[in-house]
GROMACS .gro file of N, CA and C in nm:
model
  315
    1MET      N    1   0.760   8.140  -1.243
    1MET     CA    2   0.814   8.064  -1.134
    1MET      C    3   0.727   7.939  -1.113
    2ILE      N    4   0.791   7.825  -1.107
    2ILE     CA    5   0.721   7.700  -1.084
    2ILE      C    6   0.719   7.672  -0.934
    3VAL      N    7   0.600   7.650  -0.881
    3VAL     CA    8   0.583   7.623  -0.739
    3VAL      C    9   0.543   7.477  -0.722
    4GLN      N   10   0.615   7.408  -0.637
    4GLN     CA   11   0.584   7.268  -0.609
    4GLN      C   12   0.485   7.262  -0.493
    5ILE      N   13   0.367   7.209  -0.519
    5ILE     CA   14   0.266   7.194  -0.415
    5ILE      C   15   0.301   7.070  -0.333
    6PRO      N   16   0.303   7.085  -0.199
    6PRO     CA   17   0.339   6.971  -0.113
    6PRO      C   18   0.247   6.851  -0.137
    7GLU      N   19   0.304   6.733  -0.126
    7GLU     CA   20   0.230   6.609  -0.153
    7GLU      C   21   0.102   6.596  -0.071
    8PRO      N   22   0.102   6.629   0.059
    8PRO     CA   23  -0.024   6.616   0.133
    8PRO      C   24  -0.138   6.700   0.073
    9LEU      N   25  -0.106   6.820   0.024
    9LEU     CA   26  -0.210   6.902  -0.039
    9LEU      C   27  -0.255   6.842  -0.171
   10GLN      N   28  -0.162   6.782  -0.244
   10GLN     CA   29  -0.199   6.716  -0.369
   10GLN      C   30  -0.295   6.600  -0.343
   11ILE      N   31  -0.270   6.526  -0.236
   11ILE     CA   32  -0.356   6.413  -0.201
   11ILE      C   33  -0.496   6.462  -0.165
   12ILE      N   34  -0.503   6.564  -0.081
   12ILE     CA   35  -0.634   6.618  -0.042
   12ILE      C   36  -0.707   6.672  -0.164
   13ASP      N   37  -0.636   6.743  -0.250
   13ASP     CA   38  -0.695   6.796  -0.373
   13ASP      C   39  -0.752   6.683  -0.458
   14SER      N   40  -0.676   6.577  -0.476
   14SER     CA   41  -0.722   6.462  -0.556
   14SER      C   42  -0.848   6.400  -0.495
   15LEU      N   43  -0.847   6.382  -0.364
   15LEU     CA   44  -0.964   6.325  -0.297
   15LEU      C   45  -1.088   6.412  -0.319
   16TYR      N   46  -1.073   6.541  -0.298
   16TYR     CA   47  -1.187   6.632  -0.308
   16TYR      C   48  -1.236   6.645  -0.452
   17LEU      N   49  -1.144   6.638  -0.548
   17LEU     CA   50  -1.184   6.642  -0.689
   17LEU      C   51  -1.265   6.519  -0.727
   18LYS      N   52  -1.245   6.409  -0.655
   18LYS     CA   53  -1.319   6.285  -0.681
   18LYS      C   54  -1.448   6.278  -0.600
   19GLY      N   55  -1.481   6.386  -0.530
   19GLY     CA   56  -1.606   6.391  -0.456
   19GLY      C   57  -1.598   6.353  -0.310
   20TYR      N   58  -1.482   6.315  -0.262
   20TYR     CA   59  -1.464   6.278  -0.121
   20TYR      C   60  -1.479   6.402  -0.034
   21ARG      N   61  -1.547   6.387   0.079
   21ARG     CA   62  -1.560   6.497   0.173
   21ARG      C   63  -1.530   6.445   0.314
   22SER      N   64  -1.467   6.529   0.394
   22SER     CA   65  -1.435   6.492   0.531
   22SER      C   66  -1.445   6.615   0.620
   23SER      N   67  -1.532   6.609   0.719
   23SER     CA   68  -1.544   6.722   0.812
   23SER      C   69  -1.416   6.737   0.894
   24LEU      N   70  -1.347   6.628   0.919
   24LEU     CA   71  -1.220   6.634   0.992
   24LEU      C   72  -1.117   6.713   0.913
   25ILE      N   73  -1.103   6.683   0.785
   25ILE     CA   74  -1.008   6.756   0.700
   25ILE      C   75  -1.050   6.902   0.690
   26ASP      N   76  -1.180   6.926   0.672
   26ASP     CA   77  -1.230   7.064   0.663
   26ASP      C   78  -1.195   7.144   0.788
   27ARG      N   79  -1.219   7.085   0.905
   27ARG     CA   80  -1.189   7.155   1.031
   27ARG      C   81  -1.039   7.178   1.048
   28ALA      N   82  -0.959   7.076   1.012
   28ALA     CA   83  -0.814   7.089   1.026
   28ALA      C   84  -0.761   7.199   0.934
   29LEU      N   85  -0.808   7.202   0.810
   29LEU     CA   86  -0.763   7.305   0.717
   29LEU      C   87  -0.807   7.444   0.762
   30THR      N   88  -0.930   7.454   0.812
   30THR     CA   89  -0.979   7.582   0.862
   30THR      C   90  -0.893   7.631   0.978
   31LYS      N   91  -0.858   7.541   1.069
   31LYS     CA   92  -0.774   7.577   1.184
   31LYS      C   93  -0.635   7.620   1.139
   32ILE      N   94  -0.578   7.549   1.043
   32ILE     CA   95  -0.445   7.586   0.990
   32ILE      C   96  -0.449   7.726   0.932
   33ILE      N   97  -0.553   7.756   0.856
   33ILE     CA   98  -0.565   7.889   0.794
   33ILE      C   99  -0.584   7.995   0.901
   34GLU      N  100  -0.665   7.967   1.003
   34GLU     CA  101  -0.684   8.063   1.112
   34GLU      C  102  -0.553   8.092   1.184
   35LEU      N  103  -0.475   7.988   1.211
   35LEU     CA  104  -0.346   8.006   1.278
   35LEU      C  105  -0.249   8.086   1.191
   36GLU      N  106  -0.248   8.056   1.063
   36GLU     CA  107  -0.160   8.129   0.971
   36GLU      C  108  -0.203   8.276   0.962
   37ARG      N  109  -0.335   8.300   0.959
   37ARG     CA  110  -0.386   8.437   0.955
   37ARG      C  111  -0.344   8.513   1.081
   38ALA      N  112  -0.358   8.451   1.198
   38ALA     CA  113  -0.320   8.515   1.324
   38ALA      C  114  -0.171   8.546   1.326
   39ASN      N  115  -0.089   8.453   1.281
   39ASN     CA  116   0.055   8.474   1.277
   39ASN      C  117   0.090   8.587   1.180
   40THR      N  118   0.024   8.590   1.067
   40THR     CA  119   0.052   8.692   0.966
   40THR      C  120   0.006   8.829   1.014
   41LEU      N  121  -0.107   8.835   1.084
   41LEU     CA  122  -0.152   8.962   1.141
   41LEU      C  123  -0.052   9.014   1.244
   42LYS      N  124   0.004   8.924   1.323
   42LYS     CA  125   0.107   8.963   1.421
   42LYS      C  126   0.229   9.020   1.350
   43GLN      N  127   0.273   8.952   1.243
   43GLN     CA  128   0.387   9.002   1.165
   43GLN      C  129   0.357   9.140   1.108
   44ALA      N  130   0.236   9.158   1.056
   44ALA     CA  131   0.197   9.286   0.997
   44ALA      C  132   0.203   9.397   1.103
   45SER      N  133   0.155   9.367   1.222
   45SER     CA  134   0.156   9.465   1.330
   45SER      C  135   0.298   9.503   1.370
   46GLU      N  136   0.385   9.404   1.381
   46GLU     CA  137   0.525   9.431   1.417
   46GLU      C  138   0.595   9.514   1.310
   47LEU      N  139   0.571   9.480   1.184
   47LEU     CA  140   0.633   9.556   1.075
   47LEU      C  141   0.576   9.698   1.069
   48GLN      N  142   0.445   9.712   1.091
   48GLN     CA  143   0.383   9.844   1.090
   48GLN      C  144   0.444   9.932   1.198
   49SER      N  145   0.470   9.875   1.314
   49SER     CA  146   0.532   9.950   1.423
   49SER      C  147   0.671   9.999   1.383
   50LYS      N  148   0.748   9.913   1.317
   50LYS     CA  149   0.881   9.953   1.271
   50LYS      C  150   0.872  10.062   1.165
   51LEU      N  151   0.774  10.049   1.075
   51LEU     CA  152   0.757  10.151   0.972
   51LEU      C  153   0.722  10.286   1.035
   52GLN      N  154   0.637  10.285   1.135
   52GLN     CA  155   0.597  10.409   1.201
   52GLN      C  156   0.716  10.477   1.267
   53THR      N  157   0.808  10.399   1.319
   53THR     CA  158   0.929  10.456   1.380
   53THR      C  159   1.007  10.536   1.276
   54TYR      N  160   1.027  10.476   1.158
   54TYR     CA  161   1.098  10.547   1.050
   54TYR      C  162   1.018  10.667   1.001
   55GLU      N  163   0.887  10.652   0.989
   55GLU     CA  164   0.803  10.762   0.942
   55GLU      C  165   0.812  10.882   1.035
   56LEU      N  166   0.812  10.856   1.165
   56LEU     CA  167   0.825  10.965   1.261
   56LEU      C  168   0.964  11.027   1.256
   57GLN      N  169   1.065  10.943   1.245
   57GLN     CA  170   1.202  10.991   1.243
   57GLN      C  171   1.229  11.079   1.121
   58TYR      N  172   1.177  11.038   1.005
   58TYR     CA  173   1.207  11.109   0.880
   58TYR      C  174   1.090  11.193   0.829
   59GLN      N  175   0.981  11.198   0.906
   59GLN     CA  176   0.864  11.279   0.870
   59GLN      C  177   0.818  11.253   0.726
   60MET      N  178   0.801  11.124   0.695
   60MET     CA  179   0.763  11.086   0.559
   60MET      C  180   0.687  10.953   0.566
   61ALA      N  181   0.578  10.943   0.490
   61ALA     CA  182   0.504  10.817   0.482
   61ALA      C  183   0.591  10.712   0.413
   62SER      N  184   0.577  10.589   0.455
   62SER     CA  185   0.659  10.481   0.399
   62SER      C  186   0.637  10.464   0.249
   63GLU      N  187   0.515  10.481   0.203
   63GLU     CA  188   0.486  10.467   0.060
   63GLU      C  189   0.563  10.572  -0.021
   64ILE      N  190   0.563  10.695   0.026
   64ILE     CA  191   0.637  10.803  -0.043
   64ILE      C  192   0.786  10.776  -0.033
   65PHE      N  193   0.832  10.739   0.086
   65PHE     CA  194   0.973  10.706   0.102
   65PHE      C  195   1.015  10.600   0.001
   66TYR      N  196   0.938  10.492  -0.007
   66TYR     CA  197   0.978  10.379  -0.091
   66TYR      C  198   0.983  10.419  -0.239
   67GLN      N  199   0.888  10.501  -0.279
   67GLN     CA  200   0.889  10.548  -0.418
   67GLN      C  201   1.015  10.629  -0.445
   68ARG      N  202   1.047  10.722  -0.357
   68ARG     CA  203   1.167  10.805  -0.375
   68ARG      C  204   1.295  10.722  -0.364
   69PHE      N  205   1.297  10.630  -0.270
   69PHE     CA  206   1.413  10.544  -0.251
   69PHE      C  207   1.436  10.459  -0.375
   70SER      N  208   1.329  10.404  -0.430
   70SER     CA  209   1.339  10.321  -0.550
   70SER      C  210   1.387  10.401  -0.671
   71GLU      N  211   1.349  10.528  -0.675
   71GLU     CA  212   1.392  10.615  -0.785
   71GLU      C  213   1.537  10.659  -0.768
   72GLY      N  214   1.591  10.641  -0.650
   72GLY     CA  215   1.728  10.681  -0.623
   72GLY      C  216   1.742  10.827  -0.584
   73SER      N  217   1.630  10.892  -0.549
   73SER     CA  218   1.636  11.034  -0.517
   73SER      C  219   1.669  11.060  -0.370
   74LEU      N  220   1.685  10.954  -0.292
   74LEU     CA  221   1.728  10.970  -0.153
   74LEU      C  222   1.873  10.923  -0.142
   75GLY      N  223   1.934  10.951  -0.032
   75GLY     CA  224   2.073  10.909  -0.011
   75GLY      C  225   2.083  10.759   0.008
   76ASP      N  226   2.202  10.716   0.046
   76ASP     CA  227   2.223  10.573   0.065
   76ASP      C  228   2.255  10.540   0.211
   77GLU      N  229   2.183  10.608   0.302
   77GLU     CA  230   2.200  10.581   0.444
   77GLU      C  231   2.154  10.438   0.475
   78MET      N  232   2.216  10.377   0.572
   78MET     CA  233   2.180  10.241   0.612
   78MET      C  234   2.033  10.234   0.655
   79ASP      N  235   1.986  10.339   0.725
   79ASP     CA  236   1.846  10.343   0.766
   79ASP      C  237   1.753  10.328   0.647
   80TYR      N  238   1.786  10.390   0.535
   80TYR     CA  239   1.701  10.382   0.416
   80TYR      C  240   1.692  10.240   0.362
   81PHE      N  241   1.805  10.170   0.363
   81PHE     CA  242   1.803  10.032   0.316
   81PHE      C  243   1.719   9.944   0.409
   82GLU      N  244   1.735   9.965   0.539
   82GLU     CA  245   1.657   9.888   0.636
   82GLU      C  246   1.508   9.920   0.622
   83TRP      N  247   1.476  10.048   0.608
   83TRP     CA  248   1.338  10.091   0.592
   83TRP      C  249   1.279  10.029   0.465
   84GLY      N  250   1.357  10.030   0.359
   84GLY     CA  251   1.311   9.971   0.233
   84GLY      C  252   1.281   9.823   0.246
   85VAL      N  253   1.368   9.750   0.314
   85VAL     CA  254   1.347   9.606   0.333
   85VAL      C  255   1.222   9.582   0.419
   86ILE      N  256   1.208   9.659   0.524
   86ILE     CA  257   1.090   9.644   0.611
   86ILE      C  258   0.963   9.674   0.533
   87TYR      N  259   0.966   9.776   0.448
   87TYR     CA  260   0.849   9.810   0.367
   87TYR      C  261   0.816   9.698   0.269
   88GLU      N  262   0.917   9.639   0.207
   88GLU     CA  263   0.893   9.527   0.115
   88GLU      C  264   0.835   9.407   0.189
   89LEU      N  265   0.886   9.380   0.308
   89LEU     CA  266   0.831   9.271   0.390
   89LEU      C  267   0.686   9.299   0.426
   90TRP      N  268   0.658   9.423   0.463
   90TRP     CA  269   0.521   9.463   0.498
   90TRP      C  270   0.428   9.443   0.379
   91GLN      N  271   0.473   9.483   0.259
   91GLN     CA  272   0.392   9.463   0.139
   91GLN      C  273   0.364   9.314   0.116
   92SER      N  274   0.465   9.232   0.133
   92SER     CA  275   0.450   9.088   0.115
   92SER      C  276   0.350   9.030   0.214
   93VAL      N  277   0.358   9.075   0.337
   93VAL     CA  278   0.265   9.028   0.440
   93VAL      C  279   0.122   9.073   0.406
   94GLN      N  280   0.108   9.195   0.354
   94GLN     CA  281  -0.025   9.243   0.315
   94GLN      C  282  -0.084   9.157   0.203
   95GLU      N  283   0.000   9.115   0.110
   95GLU     CA  284  -0.047   9.027   0.002
   95GLU      C  285  -0.093   8.893   0.059
   96CYS      N  286  -0.020   8.840   0.154
   96CYS     CA  287  -0.060   8.715   0.219
   96CYS      C  288  -0.194   8.731   0.290
   97LEU      N  289  -0.211   8.844   0.359
   97LEU     CA  290  -0.336   8.868   0.430
   97LEU      C  291  -0.455   8.875   0.334
   98GLN      N  292  -0.434   8.929   0.215
   98GLN     CA  293  -0.542   8.934   0.116
   98GLN      C  294  -0.590   8.793   0.083
   99VAL      N  295  -0.499   8.700   0.075
   99VAL     CA  296  -0.534   8.560   0.044
   99VAL      C  297  -0.596   8.492   0.166
  100LEU      N  298  -0.545   8.523   0.284
  100LEU     CA  299  -0.588   8.455   0.407
  100LEU      C  300  -0.720   8.506   0.463
  101GLN      N  301  -0.766   8.624   0.419
  101GLN     CA  302  -0.891   8.677   0.472
  101GLN      C  303  -1.007   8.587   0.430
  102PRO      N  304  -1.102   8.567   0.521
  102PRO     CA  305  -1.216   8.481   0.486
  102PRO      C  306  -1.295   8.542   0.371
  103LYS      N  307  -1.343   8.456   0.285
  103LYS     CA  308  -1.423   8.501   0.171
  103LYS      C  309  -1.564   8.532   0.220
  104ARG      N  310  -1.617   8.646   0.176
  104ARG     CA  311  -1.754   8.683   0.214
  104ARG      C  312  -1.851   8.611   0.123
  105GLN      N  313  -1.955   8.562   0.184
  105GLN     CA  314  -2.053   8.485   0.106
  105GLN      C  315  -2.184   8.555   0.095
   0.00000   0.00000   0.00000
């Protein structure tokens, strides 16, 4: 998959590759990442809450459910499709959080 990097990021990348440094840009980028991390953590919490509702209702961990659902060993109830979509969204959000977490130095 080809991803188009937005022009403003390309400009900043070009500047920094040429040795340019700006504390203003650094602070702005740090703040953007912090806001995105906070938003993503909120999404993760909301999705986790929805997953827990299904887990309690069906007495099954979401990971086990998703494996069985993907194998086709569960029925085709609408709840299962919704649970599956929520689990996929949760996984996607977890992947984003891995990228957004601050790097330990």
